[in-house]
Tab-separated table of C-alpha atoms and ligand atoms in Angstrom:
chain	number	residue	atom	x	y	z
A	1	MET	CA	0.025	0.065	0.086
A	2	LYS	CA	0.746	3.739	-0.455
A	3	ARG	CA	0.723	6.090	1.487
A	4	ILE	CA	2.145	9.931	1.799
A	5	PHE	CA	3.434	11.612	4.930
A	6	SER	CA	4.772	15.239	4.785
A	7	GLY	CA	5.501	18.326	6.985
A	8	VAL	CA	6.078	21.788	7.427
A	9	GLN	CA	6.902	23.612	10.497
A	10	PRO	CA	4.911	26.375	11.682
A	11	THR	CA	7.601	28.695	12.603
A	12	GLY	CA	6.561	31.813	10.461
A	13	ASN	CA	8.200	32.911	7.231
A	14	LEU	CA	6.483	30.471	4.929
A	15	HIS	CA	8.868	31.023	1.962
A	16	LEU	CA	9.094	30.469	-1.998
A	17	GLY	CA	11.464	27.232	-1.271
A	18	ASN	CA	8.808	25.431	0.809
A	19	TYR	CA	6.444	26.115	-1.985
A	20	LEU	CA	8.617	24.579	-4.699
A	21	GLY	CA	10.466	22.721	-2.504
A	22	ALA	CA	7.884	20.567	-0.988
A	23	ILE	CA	3.826	21.785	-1.118
A	24	ARG	CA	3.601	22.618	-4.545
A	25	ASN	CA	4.719	19.119	-5.628
A	26	TRP	CA	2.017	17.894	-2.827
A	27	VAL	CA	-0.711	19.432	-4.957
A	28	ARG	CA	0.131	17.672	-8.380
A	29	LEU	CA	0.842	14.292	-6.069
A	30	GLN	CA	-2.724	14.379	-4.802
A	31	ASP	CA	-3.986	13.332	-7.763
A	32	ASP	CA	-1.717	10.380	-7.739
A	33	PHE	CA	-1.742	8.870	-4.140
A	34	ASP	CA	-5.285	8.120	-2.469
A	35	ASP	CA	-3.883	8.555	0.991
A	36	CYS	CA	-2.067	11.363	1.804
A	37	LEU	CA	-1.397	12.534	4.909
A	38	PHE	CA	0.070	16.123	5.117
A	39	CYS	CA	1.047	17.671	9.003
A	40	VAL	CA	1.679	21.025	10.442
A	41	VAL	CA	4.571	19.752	12.967
A	42	ASP	CA	3.962	22.210	15.542
A	43	MET	CA	6.394	20.001	17.920
A	44	HIS	CA	9.264	19.961	15.633
A	45	ALA	CA	8.730	23.644	16.177
A	46	ILE	CA	9.515	23.786	19.473
A	47	THR	CA	12.425	22.514	19.565
A	48	VAL	CA	14.075	26.111	19.304
A	49	TRP	CA	11.880	28.472	20.946
A	50	GLN	CA	8.104	30.072	20.159
A	51	ASP	CA	6.155	32.302	21.574
A	52	PRO	CA	3.345	30.457	22.112
A	53	ASP	CA	1.259	32.912	20.322
A	54	HIS	CA	2.951	33.403	17.637
A	55	LEU	CA	3.207	29.278	17.843
A	56	ARG	CA	-0.780	29.221	17.548
A	57	ALA	CA	-1.375	31.695	15.136
A	58	ASN	CA	1.406	30.288	12.320
A	59	THR	CA	0.009	26.722	12.711
A	60	LEU	CA	-3.427	27.927	11.576
A	61	GLU	CA	-1.396	29.965	8.907
A	62	THR	CA	0.489	27.287	7.654
A	63	ALA	CA	-2.497	25.256	7.264
A	64	SER	CA	-3.990	27.651	5.066
A	65	ALA	CA	-1.216	28.103	3.244
A	66	MET	CA	-1.281	24.708	2.368
A	67	MET	CA	-4.808	25.009	1.196
A	68	ALA	CA	-4.218	28.484	-0.280
A	69	ALA	CA	-1.711	26.226	-2.462
A	70	GLY	CA	-4.195	23.582	-3.608
A	71	VAL	CA	-4.052	21.078	-0.955
A	72	ASP	CA	-7.247	19.497	-0.966
A	73	ALA	CA	-9.294	19.109	2.417
A	74	SER	CA	-11.668	16.934	1.663
A	75	ARG	CA	-9.276	14.513	-0.216
A	76	ASN	CA	-6.544	14.666	2.376
A	77	VAL	CA	-5.617	14.912	5.722
A	78	ILE	CA	-4.301	18.073	7.056
A	79	PHE	CA	-3.844	18.226	10.831
A	80	ASN	CA	-1.267	19.066	13.089
A	81	GLN	CA	1.273	17.100	15.345
A	82	SER	CA	0.607	17.962	18.775
A	83	GLN	CA	-3.368	16.537	18.398
A	84	VAL	CA	-2.279	13.593	17.664
A	85	ALA	CA	-0.879	12.036	20.835
A	86	GLY	CA	1.059	8.524	18.937
A	87	HIS	CA	3.425	11.267	17.471
A	88	ALA	CA	5.098	11.453	20.628
A	89	GLU	CA	4.672	7.949	21.704
A	90	LEU	CA	6.698	6.644	18.753
A	91	ALA	CA	9.249	9.073	19.146
A	92	TRP	CA	10.134	7.906	22.411
A	93	ILE	CA	10.581	4.388	21.280
A	94	PHE	CA	12.474	5.413	18.553
A	95	ASN	CA	14.595	7.382	20.661
A	96	CYS	CA	15.459	3.442	21.980
A	97	VAL	CA	16.103	2.232	18.838
A	98	ALA	CA	18.255	4.763	16.880
A	99	ARG	CA	21.839	5.301	17.781
A	100	LEU	CA	23.598	8.695	19.434
A	101	GLY	CA	26.268	7.660	16.771
A	102	TRP	CA	23.539	8.267	14.169
A	103	LEU	CA	22.182	11.345	15.285
A	104	GLU	CA	25.937	12.823	15.881
A	105	ARG	CA	26.050	12.623	11.880
A	106	MET	CA	23.062	14.770	11.409
A	107	THR	CA	24.062	18.209	9.438
A	108	GLN	CA	20.989	19.851	9.809
A	109	PHE	CA	21.542	19.722	14.284
A	110	LYS	CA	24.820	21.265	13.694
A	111	GLU	CA	23.731	24.216	11.258
A	112	LYS	CA	20.703	24.445	13.762
A	113	ALA	CA	22.801	24.058	17.406
A	114	GLY	CA	25.634	26.460	15.677
A	115	LYS	CA	29.296	26.767	17.778
A	116	ASP	CA	27.239	26.636	21.272
A	117	LYS	CA	25.638	23.314	20.834
A	118	GLU	CA	25.481	22.739	24.627
A	119	ARG	CA	22.666	25.203	25.159
A	120	ALA	CA	20.214	23.205	22.337
A	121	SER	CA	17.658	21.779	23.331
A	122	VAL	CA	17.372	17.788	23.563
A	123	GLY	CA	14.780	18.271	21.424
A	124	LEU	CA	16.477	19.900	18.490
A	125	TYR	CA	19.034	16.524	18.848
A	126	ALA	CA	16.269	14.178	18.719
A	127	TYR	CA	14.326	16.084	16.224
A	128	PRO	CA	15.017	13.685	13.356
A	129	ASN	CA	13.778	10.683	15.536
A	130	LEU	CA	10.256	12.420	16.150
A	131	MET	CA	10.253	12.562	12.038
A	132	ALA	CA	10.552	9.234	11.576
A	133	ALA	CA	7.806	8.527	14.050
A	134	ASP	CA	5.782	11.196	12.212
A	135	ILE	CA	5.713	8.954	8.848
A	136	LEU	CA	5.993	5.747	10.293
A	137	LEU	CA	2.743	5.890	12.791
A	138	TYR	CA	1.005	5.784	9.794
A	139	LYS	CA	3.335	3.605	8.195
A	140	GLY	CA	4.033	6.247	5.598
A	141	THR	CA	5.792	4.953	2.317
A	142	HIS	CA	6.650	8.438	-0.057
A	143	VAL	CA	7.796	11.749	1.596
A	144	PRO	CA	7.444	14.325	-1.068
A	145	VAL	CA	10.493	17.053	0.718
A	146	GLY	CA	12.839	19.549	-0.381
A	147	GLU	CA	16.496	18.642	-0.472
A	148	ASP	CA	17.411	19.560	3.207
A	149	GLN	CA	15.262	16.535	4.240
A	150	LYS	CA	17.420	13.879	2.604
A	151	GLN	CA	19.646	12.765	5.573
A	152	HIS	CA	16.593	12.847	7.787
A	153	LEU	CA	14.896	10.688	5.585
A	154	GLU	CA	18.092	8.208	5.403
A	155	LEU	CA	17.634	8.157	8.896
A	156	ALA	CA	14.396	7.070	9.008
A	157	ARG	CA	14.926	4.012	7.074
A	158	ASP	CA	17.517	2.678	9.205
A	159	ILE	CA	14.749	3.504	12.194
A	160	ALA	CA	12.698	1.053	10.479
A	161	ALA	CA	15.487	-1.553	9.514
A	162	LYS	CA	16.509	-1.362	13.046
A	163	PHE	CA	12.914	-2.030	13.936
A	164	ASN	CA	12.428	-4.237	12.032
A	165	HIS	CA	15.337	-6.091	12.830
A	166	ASP	CA	15.326	-5.803	16.424
A	167	TYR	CA	11.338	-6.897	17.098
A	168	GLY	CA	11.641	-9.478	14.100
A	169	GLN	CA	8.380	-8.769	11.737
A	170	GLU	CA	8.157	-6.178	9.157
A	171	THR	CA	6.493	-3.595	11.112
A	172	PHE	CA	6.944	-0.654	9.006
A	173	PRO	CA	7.806	0.462	5.390
A	174	ILE	CA	10.850	1.300	4.198
A	175	VAL	CA	10.354	4.706	3.226
A	176	GLU	CA	10.922	6.133	-0.126
A	177	PRO	CA	12.065	10.140	-0.092
A	178	MET	CA	10.638	11.875	-2.700
A	179	ILE	CA	12.696	15.158	-3.935
A	180	LEU	CA	11.111	16.584	-7.350
A	181	GLY	CA	11.435	19.000	-9.983
A	182	THR	CA	13.701	21.924	-10.110
A	183	GLY	CA	12.783	23.825	-7.139
A	184	THR	CA	14.319	20.919	-4.364
A	185	ARG	CA	17.347	23.503	-3.441
A	186	ILE	CA	15.711	27.066	-3.357
A	187	MET	CA	19.166	29.083	-2.374
A	188	SER	CA	18.960	32.404	-0.524
A	189	LEU	CA	18.577	35.686	-2.631
A	190	LYS	CA	21.516	37.048	-0.686
A	191	ASN	CA	23.944	34.099	-0.704
A	192	GLY	CA	24.134	31.186	-3.476
A	193	ALA	CA	25.761	29.066	-0.841
A	194	SER	CA	22.635	29.085	1.691
A	195	LYS	CA	19.507	27.740	1.400
A	196	MET	CA	16.794	30.386	1.579
A	197	SER	CA	15.161	29.675	5.096
A	198	LYS	CA	12.675	30.607	7.365
A	199	SER	CA	15.522	31.594	10.222
A	200	ASP	CA	17.401	33.825	8.034
A	201	PRO	CA	17.625	37.098	9.939
A	202	SER	CA	17.600	38.907	6.534
A	203	ASP	CA	14.119	39.495	5.103
A	204	LEU	CA	15.688	40.151	2.206
A	205	SER	CA	17.196	37.179	1.358
A	206	ARG	CA	13.805	35.210	1.025
A	207	ILE	CA	10.276	35.749	-0.607
A	208	ASN	CA	7.753	35.035	1.874
A	209	MET	CA	4.211	33.616	1.125
A	210	THR	CA	2.955	36.371	2.578
A	211	ASP	CA	4.775	39.262	0.893
A	212	ASP	CA	2.888	41.933	-1.173
A	213	ALA	CA	4.114	42.021	-5.346
A	214	GLY	CA	5.771	45.174	-4.420
A	215	SER	CA	8.297	43.375	-2.247
A	216	ILE	CA	8.588	40.226	-4.112
A	217	ILE	CA	9.376	42.572	-7.242
A	218	ARG	CA	11.960	44.362	-4.860
A	219	LYS	CA	13.727	41.344	-3.164
A	220	ILE	CA	14.516	39.858	-6.561
A	221	ARG	CA	15.421	42.968	-8.220
A	222	LYS	CA	18.066	43.656	-5.459
A	223	ALA	CA	19.197	39.536	-5.184
A	224	VAL	CA	22.805	39.075	-5.447
A	225	THR	CA	24.347	38.300	-9.011
A	226	ASP	CA	27.745	38.591	-10.705
A	227	PRO	CA	28.706	40.664	-13.304
A	228	ASP	CA	28.280	38.604	-15.959
A	229	GLY	CA	25.366	38.004	-18.025
A	230	LEU	CA	22.863	35.050	-18.566
A	231	PRO	CA	24.837	32.109	-20.096
A	232	SER	CA	23.186	30.449	-23.442
A	233	GLU	CA	23.989	26.984	-21.968
A	234	GLU	CA	23.436	25.134	-18.655
A	235	VAL	CA	27.659	24.749	-18.368
A	236	GLY	CA	27.763	28.373	-17.991
A	237	LEU	CA	25.981	28.328	-14.573
A	238	GLU	CA	28.781	26.327	-12.963
A	239	GLY	CA	30.336	28.011	-10.352
A	240	ARG	CA	28.232	30.375	-10.237
A	241	PRO	CA	25.099	29.679	-7.651
A	242	GLU	CA	23.293	33.110	-7.553
A	243	ALA	CA	22.920	33.046	-11.259
A	244	ALA	CA	21.964	29.415	-10.952
A	245	ASN	CA	19.555	29.898	-8.194
A	246	LEU	CA	17.698	32.916	-10.327
A	247	VAL	CA	17.230	30.493	-13.478
A	248	GLY	CA	16.403	27.746	-11.454
A	249	ILE	CA	13.448	30.044	-9.634
A	250	PHE	CA	12.358	31.028	-13.090
A	251	ALA	CA	12.316	27.375	-14.220
A	252	ALA	CA	10.675	25.761	-11.200
A	253	LEU	CA	8.226	28.679	-11.209
A	254	ALA	CA	6.881	28.594	-14.978
A	255	GLY	CA	7.520	24.921	-15.006
A	256	ARG	CA	10.363	24.708	-18.112
A	257	ASP	CA	13.609	22.902	-17.258
A	258	ILE	CA	16.779	25.307	-17.281
A	259	ALA	CA	17.916	25.046	-20.755
A	260	ASP	CA	14.525	26.100	-22.168
A	261	VAL	CA	15.016	29.209	-20.304
A	262	LEU	CA	18.871	30.033	-21.082
A	263	SER	CA	17.820	29.381	-24.473
A	264	GLN	CA	15.396	32.725	-24.406
A	265	PHE	CA	17.506	34.949	-21.642
A	266	GLY	CA	20.964	33.349	-22.325
A	267	GLY	CA	23.368	36.961	-23.731
A	268	GLN	CA	20.886	39.441	-21.402
A	269	GLY	CA	21.760	40.879	-18.823
A	270	PHE	CA	20.396	40.505	-15.279
A	271	GLY	CA	18.545	43.965	-15.397
A	272	THR	CA	15.533	42.420	-17.777
A	273	PHE	CA	15.568	38.757	-16.441
A	274	LYS	CA	15.201	40.162	-12.969
A	275	GLN	CA	12.114	42.224	-14.386
A	276	VAL	CA	10.354	39.430	-15.786
A	277	LEU	CA	11.139	37.055	-13.096
A	278	GLY	CA	9.922	39.413	-10.704
A	279	GLU	CA	6.561	39.503	-12.780
A	280	LEU	CA	6.327	35.859	-12.856
A	281	ALA	CA	6.706	35.360	-9.230
A	282	VAL	CA	3.953	37.830	-8.477
A	283	ASP	CA	1.772	36.226	-11.436
A	284	LYS	CA	2.420	32.776	-9.952
A	285	LEU	CA	2.063	33.459	-6.225
A	286	SER	CA	-0.529	36.306	-5.958
A	287	PRO	CA	-3.611	33.494	-6.589
A	288	ILE	CA	-2.356	31.553	-3.529
A	289	GLN	CA	-1.707	34.700	-1.827
A	290	ASP	CA	-4.939	36.089	-2.261
A	291	GLU	CA	-6.588	32.658	-1.103
A	292	MET	CA	-4.682	31.843	2.251
A	293	ARG	CA	-5.739	36.141	3.037
A	294	ARG	CA	-9.236	34.757	3.048
A	295	LEU	CA	-8.834	31.388	4.424
A	296	MET	CA	-6.641	33.507	7.754
A	297	ALA	CA	-9.566	35.763	7.876
A	298	ASP	CA	-11.673	32.555	8.964
A	299	GLN	CA	-10.021	31.122	11.314
A	300	THR	CA	-12.772	28.559	12.969
A	301	TYR	CA	-12.939	27.094	9.341
A	302	VAL	CA	-8.938	26.703	9.338
A	303	GLY	CA	-9.420	25.371	12.624
A	304	GLN	CA	-12.078	23.009	12.448
A	305	VAL	CA	-9.830	21.194	9.262
A	306	LEU	CA	-7.139	20.641	11.819
A	307	THR	CA	-9.240	18.823	14.424
A	308	ASP	CA	-11.212	16.816	12.072
A	309	GLY	CA	-8.066	15.949	10.458
A	310	ALA	CA	-6.491	14.857	13.413
A	311	VAL	CA	-9.341	12.774	14.374
A	312	GLN	CA	-8.534	11.179	11.008
A	313	ALA	CA	-5.055	10.512	11.622
A	314	GLY	CA	-5.535	9.388	15.287
A	315	ALA	CA	-7.782	6.438	13.643
A	316	ILE	CA	-4.907	5.663	11.145
A	317	ALA	CA	-2.214	6.063	14.085
A	318	GLY	CA	-4.209	4.123	16.723
A	319	PRO	CA	-3.513	0.172	15.367
A	320	VAL	CA	0.232	0.973	14.226
A	321	ILE	CA	0.660	2.355	17.853
A	322	GLU	CA	-1.240	-0.792	19.026
A	323	GLU	CA	0.799	-2.956	17.234
A	324	VAL	CA	3.733	-1.296	17.889
A	325	LYS	CA	3.558	-1.588	21.883
A	326	ASP	CA	2.566	-5.099	21.477
A	327	ARG	CA	5.528	-6.000	19.475
A	328	VAL	CA	7.886	-3.934	22.196
A	329	GLY	CA	6.083	-5.946	24.887
A	330	PHE	CA	4.679	-3.133	26.546
A	331	PHE	CA	1.723	-4.819	29.146
A	332	ARG	CA	-1.804	-4.049	28.463
A	333	SER	CA	-4.619	-5.566	30.142
B	1	TYM	P1	10.554	22.741	6.570
B	1	TYM	O1	9.208	23.326	7.539
B	1	TYM	O2	12.116	23.333	7.485
B	1	TYM	O3	10.393	22.715	5.194
B	1	TYM	C1	8.998	22.434	5.038
B	1	TYM	C2	9.491	21.866	3.517
B	1	TYM	O4	9.983	22.942	3.064
B	1	TYM	C3	11.156	22.072	1.953
B	1	TYM	N1	12.122	23.545	2.177
B	1	TYM	C4	12.962	23.639	0.751
B	1	TYM	N2	12.766	23.230	0.280
B	1	TYM	C5	13.220	23.834	-1.308
B	1	TYM	N3	14.308	24.982	-0.850
B	1	TYM	C6	14.355	25.399	0.068
B	1	TYM	N4	15.317	26.365	0.344
B	1	TYM	C7	13.737	24.876	0.972
B	1	TYM	N5	13.435	25.155	2.628
B	1	TYM	C8	12.578	24.004	2.830
B	1	TYM	C9	11.282	21.228	3.034
B	1	TYM	O5	12.761	20.216	2.456
B	1	TYM	C10	10.398	20.555	3.643
B	1	TYM	O6	10.287	19.532	2.449
B	1	TYM	N6	11.934	18.459	9.163
B	1	TYM	C11	10.824	18.825	8.248
B	1	TYM	C12	9.454	18.657	8.937
B	1	TYM	C13	9.281	17.146	9.033
B	1	TYM	C14	8.782	16.634	7.951
B	1	TYM	C15	8.116	15.234	8.921
B	1	TYM	C16	8.973	16.537	6.820
B	1	TYM	C17	8.870	16.996	10.323
B	1	TYM	N7	7.956	15.703	10.017
B	1	TYM	C18	8.249	14.173	7.975
B	1	TYM	C19	8.418	15.274	6.013
B	1	TYM	C20	8.262	14.082	6.808
B	1	TYM	C21	11.166	20.394	8.153
B	1	TYM	O7	11.307	20.372	8.860
B	1	TYM	O8	10.617	20.878	7.201
């Protein structure tokens, strides 16, 4: 059986990378897979400090963004993680399955914890175990994400394999990462060496899903580029991460491949290209933003979608968590 699971953190500043790398693919995949769960992972969010009121608001905003982008709440399960207790229960069991050495290798922990890792939360360290629990609580088989989640999904595969090995049964499937399309690694507009991120202190580094048309155009105009113009062929983008990023964004938004974009703009300067790219971004994002605003004005509806989704998710998770407890040997009368 095939089942999609994916998630996004409600940490504010949902951006173009989240849309192109993940959410847009969910919209496409919902037609091919009958069974999809899309989760606002609020328990992951608190691995770094979140203001409680902001967390609640961002949870509704993130769910609104998913639906505004086209994820259909009537065909898929949309919910927030903390409303289904099984995530925490299975994560604890996985804390006891995963090895310290496996977590030590996680590059995202190193990036997020920074220099002073003694001060990072234990939750931030164990984060990938919770992520494995998210997927495997539903025996999810396919996980559409951006490139940055690849290592975490490899860990989820290792955890599933070790659990199956240790408890002697094929309890969990080995998940398939789905890293699809040209937008799987959108970089910062200010530095082609770091990815576009919600936590970058510079707002100019990213296009937020809530940015108005003027800001989108201005941010793209101010995006860092090098002094050369656009090359006519893809090899000409090698060693030019900022140029490659803008061309990649164009291709992803327009649904064209990179070679095709370069055949149109090769030989031109960045001035015109940025202008056309800015207009394209506004064109593609503004209908989503209008719908997001409409949904955010109806918080009761969005809240109800999450709560109904949690009931549906809980119904799938219940038998799985029972099966796992049984395999582990937890007594229940
Ligand atoms: P998060 O909230 O950081 O990002 C949500 C999704 O957006 C993708 N993404 C990007 N794609 C392209 N370019 C970028 N610059 C970019 N930045 C983010 C991410 O790859 C992700 O698909 N740990 C996850 C959330 C999570 C999850 C899960 C995902 C928790 N449990 C289970 C899948 C399955 C995260 O922090 O995503």
